[in-house]
PDB file of C-alpha atoms in Angstrom:
ATOM      1  CA  MET W   1      -3.739 165.536 107.098  1.00 87.00           C
ATOM      2  CA  ARG W   2      -6.798 163.459 107.500  1.00 93.00           C
ATOM      3  CA  ILE W   3     -10.563 164.051 107.367  1.00 95.00           C
ATOM      4  CA  VAL W   4     -12.705 162.659 110.666  1.00 95.00           C
ATOM      5  CA  VAL W   5     -16.108 161.281 109.862  1.00 94.00           C
ATOM      6  CA  LEU W   6     -18.495 160.948 112.688  1.00 93.00           C
ATOM      7  CA  CYS W   7     -21.267 158.328 111.717  1.00 90.00           C
ATOM      8  CA  GLU W   8     -24.033 156.200 113.098  1.00 82.00           C
ATOM      9  CA  GLY W   9     -23.902 152.208 113.193  1.00 77.00           C
ATOM     10  CA  ALA W  10     -23.364 150.427 110.176  1.00 81.00           C
ATOM     11  CA  THR W  11     -22.900 153.559 107.930  1.00 83.00           C
ATOM     12  CA  GLU W  12     -18.816 153.607 108.799  1.00 81.00           C
ATOM     13  CA  ALA W  13     -18.461 150.351 107.230  1.00 81.00           C
ATOM     14  CA  ALA W  14     -20.285 150.824 104.260  1.00 86.00           C
ATOM     15  CA  LEU W  15     -18.495 154.216 103.449  1.00 90.00           C
ATOM     16  CA  ARG W  16     -14.972 153.327 104.617  1.00 86.00           C
ATOM     17  CA  THR W  17     -13.472 152.120 101.627  1.00 89.00           C
ATOM     18  CA  ALA W  18     -15.541 154.146  98.723  1.00 93.00           C
ATOM     19  CA  LEU W  19     -14.529 157.442 100.465  1.00 93.00           C
ATOM     20  CA  GLY W  20     -10.902 157.051 101.004  1.00 91.00           C
ATOM     21  CA  GLU W  21     -10.831 155.945  97.330  1.00 93.00           C
ATOM     22  CA  PHE W  22     -12.785 158.524  95.575  1.00 94.00           C
ATOM     23  CA  LEU W  23     -11.110 160.964  97.434  1.00 91.00           C
ATOM     24  CA  ALA W  24      -7.689 159.562  96.433  1.00 89.00           C
ATOM     25  CA  GLY W  25      -8.530 159.554  92.636  1.00 89.00           C
ATOM     26  CA  ARG W  26      -9.531 162.800  92.624  1.00 90.00           C
ATOM     27  CA  THR W  27      -6.694 164.622  94.380  1.00 82.00           C
ATOM     28  CA  PRO W  28      -4.898 166.966  91.800  1.00 77.00           C
ATOM     29  CA  PRO W  29      -1.310 165.761  90.948  1.00 79.00           C
ATOM     30  CA  GLY W  30       1.374 167.263  93.105  1.00 77.00           C
ATOM     31  CA  GLU W  31      -1.011 167.730  96.001  1.00 76.00           C
ATOM     32  CA  ARG W  32      -0.380 165.805  99.228  1.00 79.00           C
ATOM     33  CA  ARG W  33      -3.598 163.238  99.489  1.00 82.00           C
ATOM     34  CA  ILE W  34      -5.885 163.494 102.589  1.00 87.00           C
ATOM     35  CA  GLY W  35      -7.091 160.166 104.089  1.00 90.00           C
ATOM     36  CA  VAL W  36     -10.675 159.866 105.607  1.00 93.00           C
ATOM     37  CA  LYS W  37     -11.120 158.132 108.801  1.00 93.00           C
ATOM     38  CA  LEU W  38     -14.542 157.022 109.933  1.00 92.00           C
ATOM     39  CA  ILE W  39     -15.247 156.717 113.306  1.00 91.00           C
ATOM     40  CA  GLN W  40     -18.749 154.348 114.285  1.00 88.00           C
ATOM     41  CA  LEU W  41     -20.743 155.721 117.217  1.00 85.00           C
ATOM     42  CA  ARG W  42     -24.344 154.553 118.208  1.00 76.00           C
ATOM     43  CA  GLY W  43     -27.771 156.450 118.192  1.00 67.00           C
ATOM     44  CA  SER W  44     -27.832 158.794 121.298  1.00 58.00           C
ATOM     45  CA  VAL W  45     -24.380 158.833 122.042  1.00 53.00           C
ATOM     46  CA  PHE W  46     -23.581 160.364 118.497  1.00 68.00           C
ATOM     47  CA  ARG W  47     -25.351 163.548 119.559  1.00 69.00           C
ATOM     48  CA  GLU W  48     -24.820 163.639 123.369  1.00 75.00           C
ATOM     49  CA  LYS W  49     -20.824 162.953 123.127  1.00 86.00           C
ATOM     50  CA  LEU W  50     -20.612 164.967 119.882  1.00 90.00           C
ATOM     51  CA  GLY W  51     -19.413 168.428 121.364  1.00 90.00           C
ATOM     52  CA  THR W  52     -16.627 166.828 123.162  1.00 90.00           C
ATOM     53  CA  LEU W  53     -15.856 164.213 119.962  1.00 92.00           C
ATOM     54  CA  VAL W  54     -15.701 167.422 117.894  1.00 92.00           C
ATOM     55  CA  ALA W  55     -13.455 169.332 120.083  1.00 91.00           C
ATOM     56  CA  ARG W  56     -10.951 166.627 120.567  1.00 92.00           C
ATOM     57  CA  TYR W  57     -10.607 165.766 116.796  1.00 93.00           C
ATOM     58  CA  SER W  58     -10.820 169.775 115.807  1.00 90.00           C
ATOM     59  CA  ALA W  59      -7.792 170.510 118.238  1.00 90.00           C
ATOM     60  CA  ASP W  60      -5.505 167.816 116.166  1.00 93.00           C
ATOM     61  CA  SER W  61      -3.611 170.209 113.388  1.00 92.00           C
ATOM     62  CA  GLU W  62      -3.228 166.807 111.306  1.00 93.00           C
ATOM     63  CA  VAL W  63      -7.193 167.036 111.357  1.00 94.00           C
ATOM     64  CA  ALA W  64      -8.529 169.410 108.411  1.00 92.00           C
ATOM     65  CA  ILE W  65     -12.085 168.819 109.123  1.00 93.00           C
ATOM     66  CA  VAL W  66     -14.748 166.821 111.523  1.00 95.00           C
ATOM     67  CA  ILE W  67     -17.540 165.895 109.863  1.00 95.00           C
ATOM     68  CA  ALA W  68     -20.808 164.746 111.302  1.00 94.00           C
ATOM     69  CA  LEU W  69     -22.998 162.362 109.244  1.00 93.00           C
ATOM     70  CA  THR W  70     -26.154 161.232 110.553  1.00 90.00           C
ATOM     71  CA  ASP W  71     -29.643 159.697 109.445  1.00 87.00           C
ATOM     72  CA  VAL W  72     -32.434 162.113 109.124  1.00 87.00           C
ATOM     73  CA  TYR W  73     -34.831 159.909 110.468  1.00 82.00           C
ATOM     74  CA  PRO W  74     -36.410 159.200 113.251  1.00 82.00           C
ATOM     75  CA  SER W  75     -35.041 162.300 115.066  1.00 84.00           C
ATOM     76  CA  PHE W  76     -35.398 165.022 112.793  1.00 88.00           C
ATOM     77  CA  ALA W  77     -38.086 166.272 110.267  1.00 89.00           C
ATOM     78  CA  ASN W  78     -35.589 166.726 107.422  1.00 91.00           C
ATOM     79  CA  ALA W  79     -31.850 167.301 106.672  1.00 93.00           C
ATOM     80  CA  GLU W  80     -31.774 171.029 107.540  1.00 95.00           C
ATOM     81  CA  ALA W  81     -33.233 170.380 111.019  1.00 95.00           C
ATOM     82  CA  ALA W  82     -30.570 167.431 111.535  1.00 92.00           C
ATOM     83  CA  LYS W  83     -27.490 169.443 110.285  1.00 93.00           C
ATOM     84  CA  LYS W  84     -28.613 172.272 112.754  1.00 93.00           C
ATOM     85  CA  LYS W  85     -28.816 170.032 115.426  1.00 91.00           C
ATOM     86  CA  LEU W  86     -25.788 168.610 114.851  1.00 91.00           C
ATOM     87  CA  ALA W  87     -24.023 172.091 114.589  1.00 91.00           C
ATOM     88  CA  GLU W  88     -25.763 173.064 117.924  1.00 91.00           C
ATOM     89  CA  GLN W  89     -24.093 170.235 119.962  1.00 89.00           C
ATOM     90  CA  ALA W  90     -21.045 170.492 118.314  1.00 89.00           C
ATOM     91  CA  GLY W  91     -20.469 174.374 119.511  1.00 83.00           C
ATOM     92  CA  GLY W  92     -20.739 175.655 115.827  1.00 73.00           C
ATOM     93  CA  SER W  93     -18.368 175.193 113.188  1.00 70.00           C
ATOM     94  CA  ARG W  94     -15.174 175.156 115.253  1.00 71.00           C
ATOM     95  CA  GLY W  95     -13.266 177.888 113.135  1.00 73.00           C
ATOM     96  CA  GLY W  96     -14.614 176.369 109.936  1.00 82.00           C
ATOM     97  CA  ARG W  97     -13.308 173.120 110.857  1.00 89.00           C
ATOM     98  CA  PHE W  98     -16.809 171.270 111.610  1.00 94.00           C
ATOM     99  CA  ARG W  99     -19.661 170.529 109.006  1.00 94.00           C
ATOM    100  CA  ALA W 100     -22.779 168.677 109.788  1.00 94.00           C
ATOM    101  CA  HIS W 101     -24.131 166.388 107.238  1.00 95.00           C
ATOM    102  CA  ALA W 102     -27.151 164.384 106.987  1.00 93.00           C
ATOM    103  CA  ALA W 103     -28.644 161.030 105.022  1.00 90.00           C
ATOM    104  CA  GLN W 104     -31.854 161.944 104.056  1.00 86.00           C
ATOM    105  CA  PHE W 105     -34.104 160.230 105.331  1.00 85.00           C
ATOM    106  CA  TYR W 106     -31.467 157.004 105.858  1.00 85.00           C
ATOM    107  CA  PHE W 107     -28.337 156.434 104.344  1.00 90.00           C
ATOM    108  CA  GLU W 108     -30.075 153.277 102.285  1.00 92.00           C
ATOM    109  CA  ALA W 109     -31.548 156.058 100.050  1.00 94.00           C
ATOM    110  CA  TRP W 110     -28.235 156.441  98.513  1.00 96.00           C
ATOM    111  CA  LEU W 111     -28.288 153.104  97.433  1.00 96.00           C
ATOM    112  CA  VAL W 112     -31.857 153.736  95.847  1.00 96.00           C
ATOM    113  CA  PRO W 113     -29.982 155.078  92.334  1.00 96.00           C
ATOM    114  CA  PHE W 114     -29.110 151.623  91.673  1.00 97.00           C
ATOM    115  CA  TRP W 115     -32.224 149.318  91.959  1.00 97.00           C
ATOM    116  CA  GLY W 116     -32.093 148.458  88.032  1.00 96.00           C
ATOM    117  CA  GLU W 117     -28.891 146.911  88.802  1.00 97.00           C
ATOM    118  CA  MET W 118     -30.146 145.536  91.944  1.00 97.00           C
ATOM    119  CA  THR W 119     -32.684 143.739  90.041  1.00 97.00           C
ATOM    120  CA  LYS W 120     -30.292 142.104  87.900  1.00 97.00           C
ATOM    121  CA  TYR W 121     -28.110 141.197  90.734  1.00 97.00           C
ATOM    122  CA  LEU W 122     -30.936 139.793  92.392  1.00 97.00           C
ATOM    123  CA  GLN W 123     -32.390 138.208  89.230  1.00 97.00           C
ATOM    124  CA  VAL W 124     -35.716 139.699  90.178  1.00 97.00           C
ATOM    125  CA  ASP W 125     -38.378 141.881  88.823  1.00 95.00           C
ATOM    126  CA  ALA W 126     -39.635 145.086  90.698  1.00 95.00           C
ATOM    127  CA  LYS W 127     -39.982 148.558  89.828  1.00 93.00           C
ATOM    128  CA  PRO W 128     -38.118 151.068  92.145  1.00 92.00           C
ATOM    129  CA  PRO W 129     -39.957 153.288  94.598  1.00 90.00           C
ATOM    130  CA  GLY W 130     -41.627 155.964  93.293  1.00 81.00           C
ATOM    131  CA  GLY W 131     -39.979 159.624  93.932  1.00 82.00           C
ATOM    132  CA  ARG W 132     -36.388 160.900  94.063  1.00 91.00           C
ATOM    133  CA  PRO W 133     -34.375 158.540  96.324  1.00 94.00           C
ATOM    134  CA  GLU W 134     -33.860 161.388  99.108  1.00 93.00           C
ATOM    135  CA  GLU W 135     -37.694 161.561  99.325  1.00 90.00           C
ATOM    136  CA  ILE W 136     -38.524 158.225 100.176  1.00 88.00           C
ATOM    137  CA  ASN W 137     -39.818 158.186 104.063  1.00 77.00           C
ATOM    138  CA  GLY W 138     -42.902 157.386 106.249  1.00 66.00           C
ATOM    139  CA  GLN W 139     -43.905 154.102 106.877  1.00 68.00           C
ATOM    140  CA  ARG W 140     -41.615 152.401 103.773  1.00 80.00           C
ATOM    141  CA  PRO W 141     -38.506 153.846 104.141  1.00 86.00           C
ATOM    142  CA  PRO W 142     -35.898 152.757 101.977  1.00 91.00           C
ATOM    143  CA  SER W 143     -34.409 150.065 104.118  1.00 89.00           C
ATOM    144  CA  MET W 144     -37.768 148.558 103.711  1.00 92.00           C
ATOM    145  CA  HIS W 145     -37.751 148.648 100.124  1.00 94.00           C
ATOM    146  CA  LEU W 146     -34.478 147.227  99.689  1.00 96.00           C
ATOM    147  CA  ARG W 147     -34.959 144.573 102.257  1.00 95.00           C
ATOM    148  CA  GLU W 148     -38.462 143.397 100.509  1.00 96.00           C
ATOM    149  CA  LEU W 149     -36.238 143.601  97.338  1.00 97.00           C
ATOM    150  CA  TYR W 150     -33.432 141.797  98.815  1.00 97.00           C
ATOM    151  CA  GLY W 151     -35.945 138.969 100.136  1.00 97.00           C
ATOM    152  CA  ARG W 152     -37.606 138.458  96.749  1.00 96.00           C
ATOM    153  CA  GLY W 153     -33.908 137.144  95.720  1.00 95.00           C
ATOM    154  CA  ARG W 154     -33.985 135.049  98.362  1.00 95.00           C
ATOM    155  CA  ARG W 155     -31.257 137.010 100.002  1.00 96.00           C
ATOM    156  CA  LYS W 156     -30.828 139.315 102.998  1.00 95.00           C
ATOM    157  CA  TYR W 157     -29.968 142.804 103.134  1.00 95.00           C
ATOM    158  CA  GLU W 158     -27.232 144.236 105.421  1.00 93.00           C
ATOM    159  CA  LYS W 159     -26.127 147.678 105.264  1.00 89.00           C
ATOM    160  CA  ALA W 160     -22.407 146.799 105.889  1.00 89.00           C
ATOM    161  CA  VAL W 161     -22.351 144.480 103.261  1.00 92.00           C
ATOM    162  CA  GLU W 162     -24.674 145.656 100.337  1.00 94.00           C
ATOM    163  CA  GLY W 163     -23.737 149.382 100.953  1.00 92.00           C
ATOM    164  CA  PRO W 164     -19.998 148.803 100.028  1.00 93.00           C
ATOM    165  CA  ARG W 165     -21.398 146.801  97.251  1.00 94.00           C
ATOM    166  CA  TRP W 166     -23.134 149.692  95.385  1.00 96.00           C
ATOM    167  CA  LEU W 167     -21.578 152.633  96.743  1.00 94.00           C
ATOM    168  CA  THR W 168     -17.912 151.841  95.153  1.00 95.00           C
ATOM    169  CA  ALA W 169     -15.650 154.932  95.093  1.00 94.00           C
ATOM    170  CA  ASP W 170     -16.362 155.047  90.960  1.00 94.00           C
ATOM    171  CA  ARG W 171     -20.001 155.182  91.920  1.00 95.00           C
ATOM    172  CA  LEU W 172     -20.305 157.763  94.332  1.00 96.00           C
ATOM    173  CA  GLU W 173     -20.692 160.274  91.831  1.00 96.00           C
ATOM    174  CA  GLN W 174     -23.695 158.762  90.152  1.00 96.00           C
ATOM    175  CA  SER W 175     -25.793 158.326  93.714  1.00 96.00           C
ATOM    176  CA  ALA W 176     -24.988 162.084  94.325  1.00 97.00           C
ATOM    177  CA  ARG W 177     -26.600 163.123  91.182  1.00 96.00           C
ATOM    178  CA  ALA W 178     -29.605 161.463  92.173  1.00 96.00           C
ATOM    179  CA  CYS W 179     -28.827 162.538  96.217  1.00 96.00           C
ATOM    180  CA  PRO W 180     -28.485 166.219  96.874  1.00 97.00           C
ATOM    181  CA  GLU W 181     -27.656 165.599 100.336  1.00 96.00           C
ATOM    182  CA  LEU W 182     -25.006 162.980  99.523  1.00 96.00           C
ATOM    183  CA  LYS W 183     -23.520 165.086  96.726  1.00 97.00           C
ATOM    184  CA  ALA W 184     -23.072 167.839  99.427  1.00 97.00           C
ATOM    185  CA  PHE W 185     -21.142 165.511 101.886  1.00 97.00           C
ATOM    186  CA  LEU W 186     -18.957 164.492  98.982  1.00 97.00           C
ATOM    187  CA  ASN W 187     -18.126 168.400  98.135  1.00 96.00           C
ATOM    188  CA  SER W 188     -17.301 168.640 101.889  1.00 95.00           C
ATOM    189  CA  LEU W 189     -14.660 166.332 101.416  1.00 94.00           C
ATOM    190  CA  LEU W 190     -13.689 167.589  98.309  1.00 94.00           C
ATOM    191  CA  GLU W 191     -13.061 170.888  99.218  1.00 92.00           C
ATOM    192  CA  PHE W 192     -11.249 170.013 102.077  1.00 90.00           C
ATOM    193  CA  ALA W 193      -8.903 167.651  99.998  1.00 87.00           C
ATOM    194  CA  GLY W 194      -8.159 170.610  97.835  1.00 86.00           C
ATOM    195  CA  ALA W 195      -9.988 168.511  94.500  1.00 90.00           C
ATOM    196  CA  ALA W 196     -12.648 169.978  92.364  1.00 92.00           C
ATOM    197  CA  VAL W 197     -16.122 169.585  93.681  1.00 95.00           C
ATOM    198  CA  LEU W 198     -19.124 167.741  91.922  1.00 95.00           C
ATOM    199  CA  PRO W 199     -21.041 170.554  89.803  1.00 93.00           C
TER     200      PRO W 199
END
């Protein structure tokens, strides 16, 4: 059995290893392990083809659930609006085998909880952006804060490189404590893997 996660752009590369290891480490002894297959899609194609893709994957008896994961910005006002729209485009819950999730407002919000560790890694002194990670948006989104931080350390921020560096299997729960939308996403994975959800 496996879980299929449809996601946009470099999010697939940023989460690929961490999610599989995260689930493997939480699968109860004696339970069959459920794999995670992340499929990278591009912007509007993600939404235009979503119904077809969900129908195709959910028809496979080896697929436990299909999850669509999108950034909120710039297409939606918030995570709830994004999830509602994705559910409509997917044609509903498909018998409970589809879930919509959103990174509010960007995937990079899930990296902000590691700001202190990043400053040490980059050998710079910089205060974290104010507020909760998933509430950072507008003209200075999390990705901009990270690009600036990395620039101060004379490095280039790249999601596909820095995502896996910080969101490792053993750090996902740390980020989820500060990011409710990440926690909801992880709990969908855990639920269908037969593992205990995060409190």
